[in-house]
Amino acid sequence: MTTTDTPAQWTAARVDELRLATRAFIREEVIPRELAPGAYIDEELRALLQAKAREAGVFAPQVARAFGGLGLPIEHWSTVFQEAGYSPLGPLALNCMAPDEGNMHMLAEIATPQQQEAYLRPLAAGDTRSCFGMSEPHPGAGSDPSALRTTAVRDGDGWRISGEKRFSSGAIGAGFAIVMAMTVEAGSSAATMFLVPMDAPGVRVGDALHTMDRAIIGGHPHVHFDDVRVPGDAVLGAVGQGFRYAQVRLGPARLTHCMRWLGLARRAHDIALDRAAARELFGSRIDALGIAQGLLADSVIDIETSDAIIARTAALLATDSRAGTALSSVAKVHCSEAIVRIVDRSMQLVGGDGVSEHLPLASFFAEVRPFRIYDGANETQRWAIARRAAKARAREREAGEPARDELRRWEGGDA
Ligand SMILES: Cc1cc2nc3c(=O)[nH]c(=O)nc-3n(C[C@H](O)[C@H](O)[C@H](O)COP(=O)(O)OP(=O)(O)OC[C@H]3O[C@@H](n4cnc5c(N)ncnc54)[C@H](O)[C@@H]3O)c2cc1C
């Protein structure tokens, strides 16, 4: 594994210095370059913003120093990612935007040294972009990954991949894809991840899927793999371990979405606070009217609880990745819903401007709403959370935890 620094190498003062540098960079260089509502980001803007981020010393904070990053350990990502997320363009500028950030993490954890040189190094430097191909058209993989239909079959010392992906964020203009495919070995099938250059013969970017969000470069198109031949060393990690690696990627990846989007929710809340302080209605400032205060207070509560669950999950991911990945489901559900509520309340508090193009709030809403669907739809997460809770309690009972009086009564025992 290619590690970042240890937490001890990052004193509180040093983290705060990076936070403040990111904050200043976002306000001075990024927010003034934000796009008009509905516009898409292009490669020219990406290159400019990333060059500015390098100059400002805030580029690739989460990447190991060996690959040109700042080496920030995961426990401190939220502080910096929230500052970056204050603008929808900030994470792209810092090269900590999805899907590249999640792919960098997985390459650092799983790829061979040769694969890291070929794929992680240029990705971390911003010299290329990537996409992640898991979701497929019906009846293929979506919420249920076991429906995976893309296949990879052995061909001499390599593989041939066939299938169709959709919602492959960033695919237009990406240099490579990490593709999940079913492989059959010794009669049993399992999922395997492959590193596939986007210019390999048989790779074709298909129709764009126009979703409501815009802060993604390269869209969310379909990608076709028409009998694509890749060499044996295109396998990422081990054959048959794809679903396990997906969890390696998804635990931190869904948490970093919480971090970035919480930064954007803070911006929406600041806009609402500023307006509520500036406008008088019925002889009083909006922020002195009780019902409006209730909206503002609820947003503060959503911000603080989201911040707390992110910090707890990041700390756990650093020490116990299995438990951290489990908690990241809880964080994802809580934050994705809290963030939508914060942006929605902020739109409400500024009145008609909230849903107009005079303010960016409606476009912020369009950025954060899809997060309740991707990285595991919230219903899938709740299902998984409940199953884990039931299993954990069953283990406690099996380990001799005494049945509670209420349960004994219900079972017909002595009261
Ligand atoms: C903006 C965006 C970006 C994306 N980027 C990527 C990407 O880069 N790579 C990639 O591979 N995929 C990506 N996706 C796809 C995303 O991961 C899927 O949309 C998601 O997994 C849901 O799959 P689906 O759309 O096929 O919905 P379905 O699987 O058809 O699910 C539909 C609905 O069923 C309900 N449901 C699901 N599970 C349960 C359950 N256990 N109990 C009850 N109800 C349930 C939920 O309400 C869910 O929304 C992206 C999606 C979006 C919107």
JSON list of C-alpha atoms in Angstrom, two decimals, residues 128-234:
[
{"chain": "A", "resi": 128, "resn": "THR", "atom": "CA", "xyz": [-5.19, 12.22, -16.90]},
{"chain": "A", "resi": 129, "resn": "ARG", "atom": "CA", "xyz": [-8.67, 11.45, -15.59]},
{"chain": "A", "resi": 130, "resn": "SER", "atom": "CA", "xyz": [-10.45, 8.18, -14.90]},
{"chain": "A", "resi": 131, "resn": "CYS", "atom": "CA", "xyz": [-13.87, 6.60, -14.51]},
{"chain": "A", "resi": 132, "resn": "PHE", "atom": "CA", "xyz": [-15.32, 3.69, -12.57]},
{"chain": "A", "resi": 133, "resn": "GLY", "atom": "CA", "xyz": [-17.56, 1.22, -14.36]},
{"chain": "A", "resi": 134, "resn": "MET", "atom": "CA", "xyz": [-19.84, -0.75, -12.10]},
{"chain": "A", "resi": 135, "resn": "SER", "atom": "CA", "xyz": [-23.45, 0.24, -12.95]},
{"chain": "A", "resi": 136, "resn": "GLU", "atom": "CA", "xyz": [-25.09, -1.24, -16.02]},
{"chain": "A", "resi": 137, "resn": "PRO", "atom": "CA", "xyz": [-28.35, -0.86, -17.93]},
{"chain": "A", "resi": 138, "resn": "HIS", "atom": "CA", "xyz": [-31.30, -3.00, -16.81]},
{"chain": "A", "resi": 139, "resn": "PRO", "atom": "CA", "xyz": [-31.21, -5.90, -15.99]},
{"chain": "A", "resi": 140, "resn": "GLY", "atom": "CA", "xyz": [-27.55, -5.46, -15.04]},
{"chain": "A", "resi": 141, "resn": "ALA", "atom": "CA", "xyz": [-25.84, -4.21, -11.89]},
{"chain": "A", "resi": 142, "resn": "GLY", "atom": "CA", "xyz": [-27.20, -1.17, -10.05]},
{"chain": "A", "resi": 143, "resn": "SER", "atom": "CA", "xyz": [-28.12, -1.36, -6.37]},
{"chain": "A", "resi": 144, "resn": "ASP", "atom": "CA", "xyz": [-27.60, -5.11, -6.56]},
{"chain": "A", "resi": 145, "resn": "PRO", "atom": "CA", "xyz": [-24.02, -5.75, -7.77]},
{"chain": "A", "resi": 146, "resn": "SER", "atom": "CA", "xyz": [-24.66, -9.48, -8.06]},
{"chain": "A", "resi": 147, "resn": "ALA", "atom": "CA", "xyz": [-26.65, -8.70, -11.24]},
{"chain": "A", "resi": 148, "resn": "LEU", "atom": "CA", "xyz": [-23.34, -7.81, -12.97]},
{"chain": "A", "resi": 149, "resn": "ARG", "atom": "CA", "xyz": [-23.55, -8.77, -16.67]},
{"chain": "A", "resi": 150, "resn": "THR", "atom": "CA", "xyz": [-20.22, -7.52, -18.05]},
{"chain": "A", "resi": 151, "resn": "THR", "atom": "CA", "xyz": [-17.94, -10.52, -18.52]},
{"chain": "A", "resi": 152, "resn": "ALA", "atom": "CA", "xyz": [-14.21, -11.10, -18.90]},
{"chain": "A", "resi": 153, "resn": "VAL", "atom": "CA", "xyz": [-13.01, -14.39, -20.34]},
{"chain": "A", "resi": 154, "resn": "ARG", "atom": "CA", "xyz": [-9.44, -15.68, -20.52]},
{"chain": "A", "resi": 155, "resn": "ASP", "atom": "CA", "xyz": [-7.72, -15.24, -23.86]},
{"chain": "A", "resi": 156, "resn": "GLY", "atom": "CA", "xyz": [-4.20, -16.70, -23.75]},
{"chain": "A", "resi": 157, "resn": "ASP", "atom": "CA", "xyz": [-2.33, -14.67, -21.15]},
{"chain": "A", "resi": 158, "resn": "GLY", "atom": "CA", "xyz": [-4.92, -11.89, -21.26]},
{"chain": "A", "resi": 159, "resn": "TRP", "atom": "CA", "xyz": [-8.66, -11.30, -21.09]},
{"chain": "A", "resi": 160, "resn": "ARG", "atom": "CA", "xyz": [-11.52, -10.24, -23.34]},
{"chain": "A", "resi": 161, "resn": "ILE", "atom": "CA", "xyz": [-14.09, -7.92, -21.78]},
{"chain": "A", "resi": 162, "resn": "SER", "atom": "CA", "xyz": [-17.65, -7.52, -23.11]},
{"chain": "A", "resi": 163, "resn": "GLY", "atom": "CA", "xyz": [-20.49, -5.51, -21.68]},
{"chain": "A", "resi": 164, "resn": "GLU", "atom": "CA", "xyz": [-22.08, -2.12, -21.26]},
{"chain": "A", "resi": 165, "resn": "LYS", "atom": "CA", "xyz": [-21.80, 0.31, -18.36]},
{"chain": "A", "resi": 166, "resn": "ARG", "atom": "CA", "xyz": [-23.80, 3.42, -17.63]},
{"chain": "A", "resi": 167, "resn": "PHE", "atom": "CA", "xyz": [-23.47, 6.36, -15.26]},
{"chain": "A", "resi": 168, "resn": "SER", "atom": "CA", "xyz": [-19.68, 6.08, -15.75]},
{"chain": "A", "resi": 169, "resn": "SER", "atom": "CA", "xyz": [-18.93, 9.50, -14.27]},
{"chain": "A", "resi": 170, "resn": "GLY", "atom": "CA", "xyz": [-16.10, 11.33, -15.99]},
{"chain": "A", "resi": 171, "resn": "ALA", "atom": "CA", "xyz": [-15.83, 8.86, -18.89]},
{"chain": "A", "resi": 172, "resn": "ILE", "atom": "CA", "xyz": [-15.84, 11.44, -21.70]},
{"chain": "A", "resi": 173, "resn": "GLY", "atom": "CA", "xyz": [-12.17, 12.40, -22.02]},
{"chain": "A", "resi": 174, "resn": "ALA", "atom": "CA", "xyz": [-10.96, 9.96, -19.35]},
{"chain": "A", "resi": 175, "resn": "GLY", "atom": "CA", "xyz": [-7.62, 8.18, -19.90]},
{"chain": "A", "resi": 176, "resn": "PHE", "atom": "CA", "xyz": [-8.66, 4.88, -18.32]},
{"chain": "A", "resi": 177, "resn": "ALA", "atom": "CA", "xyz": [-11.52, 3.04, -16.67]},
{"chain": "A", "resi": 178, "resn": "ILE", "atom": "CA", "xyz": [-11.63, 0.70, -13.71]},
{"chain": "A", "resi": 179, "resn": "VAL", "atom": "CA", "xyz": [-14.14, -1.87, -14.89]},
{"chain": "A", "resi": 180, "resn": "MET", "atom": "CA", "xyz": [-15.94, -4.50, -12.87]},
{"chain": "A", "resi": 181, "resn": "ALA", "atom": "CA", "xyz": [-16.60, -7.73, -14.78]},
{"chain": "A", "resi": 182, "resn": "MET", "atom": "CA", "xyz": [-17.64, -11.30, -13.98]},
{"chain": "A", "resi": 183, "resn": "THR", "atom": "CA", "xyz": [-14.85, -13.83, -14.48]},
{"chain": "A", "resi": 184, "resn": "VAL", "atom": "CA", "xyz": [-15.27, -17.59, -14.43]},
{"chain": "A", "resi": 185, "resn": "GLU", "atom": "CA", "xyz": [-12.39, -19.52, -12.90]},
{"chain": "A", "resi": 186, "resn": "ALA", "atom": "CA", "xyz": [-12.45, -23.23, -12.01]},
{"chain": "A", "resi": 187, "resn": "GLY", "atom": "CA", "xyz": [-16.18, -23.36, -12.71]},
{"chain": "A", "resi": 188, "resn": "SER", "atom": "CA", "xyz": [-17.21, -20.62, -10.28]},
{"chain": "A", "resi": 189, "resn": "SER", "atom": "CA", "xyz": [-17.87, -17.00, -11.22]},
{"chain": "A", "resi": 190, "resn": "ALA", "atom": "CA", "xyz": [-16.83, -13.95, -9.27]},
{"chain": "A", "resi": 191, "resn": "ALA", "atom": "CA", "xyz": [-16.25, -10.26, -9.94]},
{"chain": "A", "resi": 192, "resn": "THR", "atom": "CA", "xyz": [-12.83, -8.95, -10.99]},
{"chain": "A", "resi": 193, "resn": "MET", "atom": "CA", "xyz": [-11.62, -5.38, -11.53]},
{"chain": "A", "resi": 194, "resn": "PHE", "atom": "CA", "xyz": [-9.70, -4.44, -14.67]},
{"chain": "A", "resi": 195, "resn": "LEU", "atom": "CA", "xyz": [-7.67, -1.40, -15.65]},
{"chain": "A", "resi": 196, "resn": "VAL", "atom": "CA", "xyz": [-8.71, -0.55, -19.19]},
{"chain": "A", "resi": 197, "resn": "PRO", "atom": "CA", "xyz": [-7.25, 2.33, -21.26]},
{"chain": "A", "resi": 198, "resn": "MET", "atom": "CA", "xyz": [-10.11, 4.25, -22.86]},
{"chain": "A", "resi": 199, "resn": "ASP", "atom": "CA", "xyz": [-8.33, 4.12, -26.22]},
{"chain": "A", "resi": 200, "resn": "ALA", "atom": "CA", "xyz": [-8.16, 0.30, -26.24]},
{"chain": "A", "resi": 201, "resn": "PRO", "atom": "CA", "xyz": [-9.82, -1.13, -29.37]},
{"chain": "A", "resi": 202, "resn": "GLY", "atom": "CA", "xyz": [-13.47, -1.94, -28.61]},
{"chain": "A", "resi": 203, "resn": "VAL", "atom": "CA", "xyz": [-13.98, 0.72, -25.92]},
{"chain": "A", "resi": 204, "resn": "ARG", "atom": "CA", "xyz": [-16.70, 3.13, -27.02]},
{"chain": "A", "resi": 205, "resn": "VAL", "atom": "CA", "xyz": [-18.22, 5.99, -25.06]},
{"chain": "A", "resi": 206, "resn": "GLY", "atom": "CA", "xyz": [-21.94, 5.91, -25.77]},
{"chain": "A", "resi": 207, "resn": "ASP", "atom": "CA", "xyz": [-24.86, 8.19, -25.12]},
{"chain": "A", "resi": 208, "resn": "ALA", "atom": "CA", "xyz": [-24.58, 10.81, -22.42]},
{"chain": "A", "resi": 209, "resn": "LEU", "atom": "CA", "xyz": [-26.95, 10.52, -19.48]},
{"chain": "A", "resi": 210, "resn": "HIS", "atom": "CA", "xyz": [-28.02, 14.05, -18.63]},
{"chain": "A", "resi": 211, "resn": "THR", "atom": "CA", "xyz": [-28.46, 14.13, -14.87]},
{"chain": "A", "resi": 212, "resn": "MET", "atom": "CA", "xyz": [-29.38, 17.24, -12.88]},
{"chain": "A", "resi": 213, "resn": "ASP", "atom": "CA", "xyz": [-25.84, 17.86, -11.54]},
{"chain": "A", "resi": 214, "resn": "ARG", "atom": "CA", "xyz": [-23.17, 19.80, -13.50]},
{"chain": "A", "resi": 215, "resn": "ALA", "atom": "CA", "xyz": [-20.00, 19.83, -11.37]},
{"chain": "A", "resi": 216, "resn": "ILE", "atom": "CA", "xyz": [-18.60, 16.75, -13.08]},
{"chain": "A", "resi": 217, "resn": "ILE", "atom": "CA", "xyz": [-16.20, 16.87, -15.95]},
{"chain": "A", "resi": 218, "resn": "GLY", "atom": "CA", "xyz": [-16.79, 14.12, -18.51]},
{"chain": "A", "resi": 219, "resn": "GLY", "atom": "CA", "xyz": [-20.49, 13.51, -17.80]},
{"chain": "A", "resi": 220, "resn": "HIS", "atom": "CA", "xyz": [-22.07, 10.20, -16.76]},
{"chain": "A", "resi": 221, "resn": "PRO", "atom": "CA", "xyz": [-22.30, 8.36, -20.11]},
{"chain": "A", "resi": 222, "resn": "HIS", "atom": "CA", "xyz": [-22.78, 4.78, -21.17]},
{"chain": "A", "resi": 223, "resn": "VAL", "atom": "CA", "xyz": [-19.50, 3.01, -22.00]},
{"chain": "A", "resi": 224, "resn": "HIS", "atom": "CA", "xyz": [-19.45, -0.05, -24.25]},
{"chain": "A", "resi": 225, "resn": "PHE", "atom": "CA", "xyz": [-16.79, -2.75, -24.04]},
{"chain": "A", "resi": 226, "resn": "ASP", "atom": "CA", "xyz": [-17.03, -4.68, -27.29]},
{"chain": "A", "resi": 227, "resn": "ASP", "atom": "CA", "xyz": [-14.71, -7.68, -26.95]},
{"chain": "A", "resi": 228, "resn": "VAL", "atom": "CA", "xyz": [-11.90, -5.52, -25.52]},
{"chain": "A", "resi": 229, "resn": "ARG", "atom": "CA", "xyz": [-8.59, -7.38, -25.21]},
{"chain": "A", "resi": 230, "resn": "VAL", "atom": "CA", "xyz": [-6.46, -6.50, -22.20]},
{"chain": "A", "resi": 231, "resn": "PRO", "atom": "CA", "xyz": [-3.21, -8.14, -21.02]},
{"chain": "A", "resi": 232, "resn": "GLY", "atom": "CA", "xyz": [-3.04, -10.27, -17.89]},
{"chain": "A", "resi": 233, "resn": "ASP", "atom": "CA", "xyz": [-1.52, -7.42, -15.89]},
{"chain": "A", "resi": 234, "resn": "ALA", "atom": "CA", "xyz": [-4.68, -5.36, -16.44]}
]
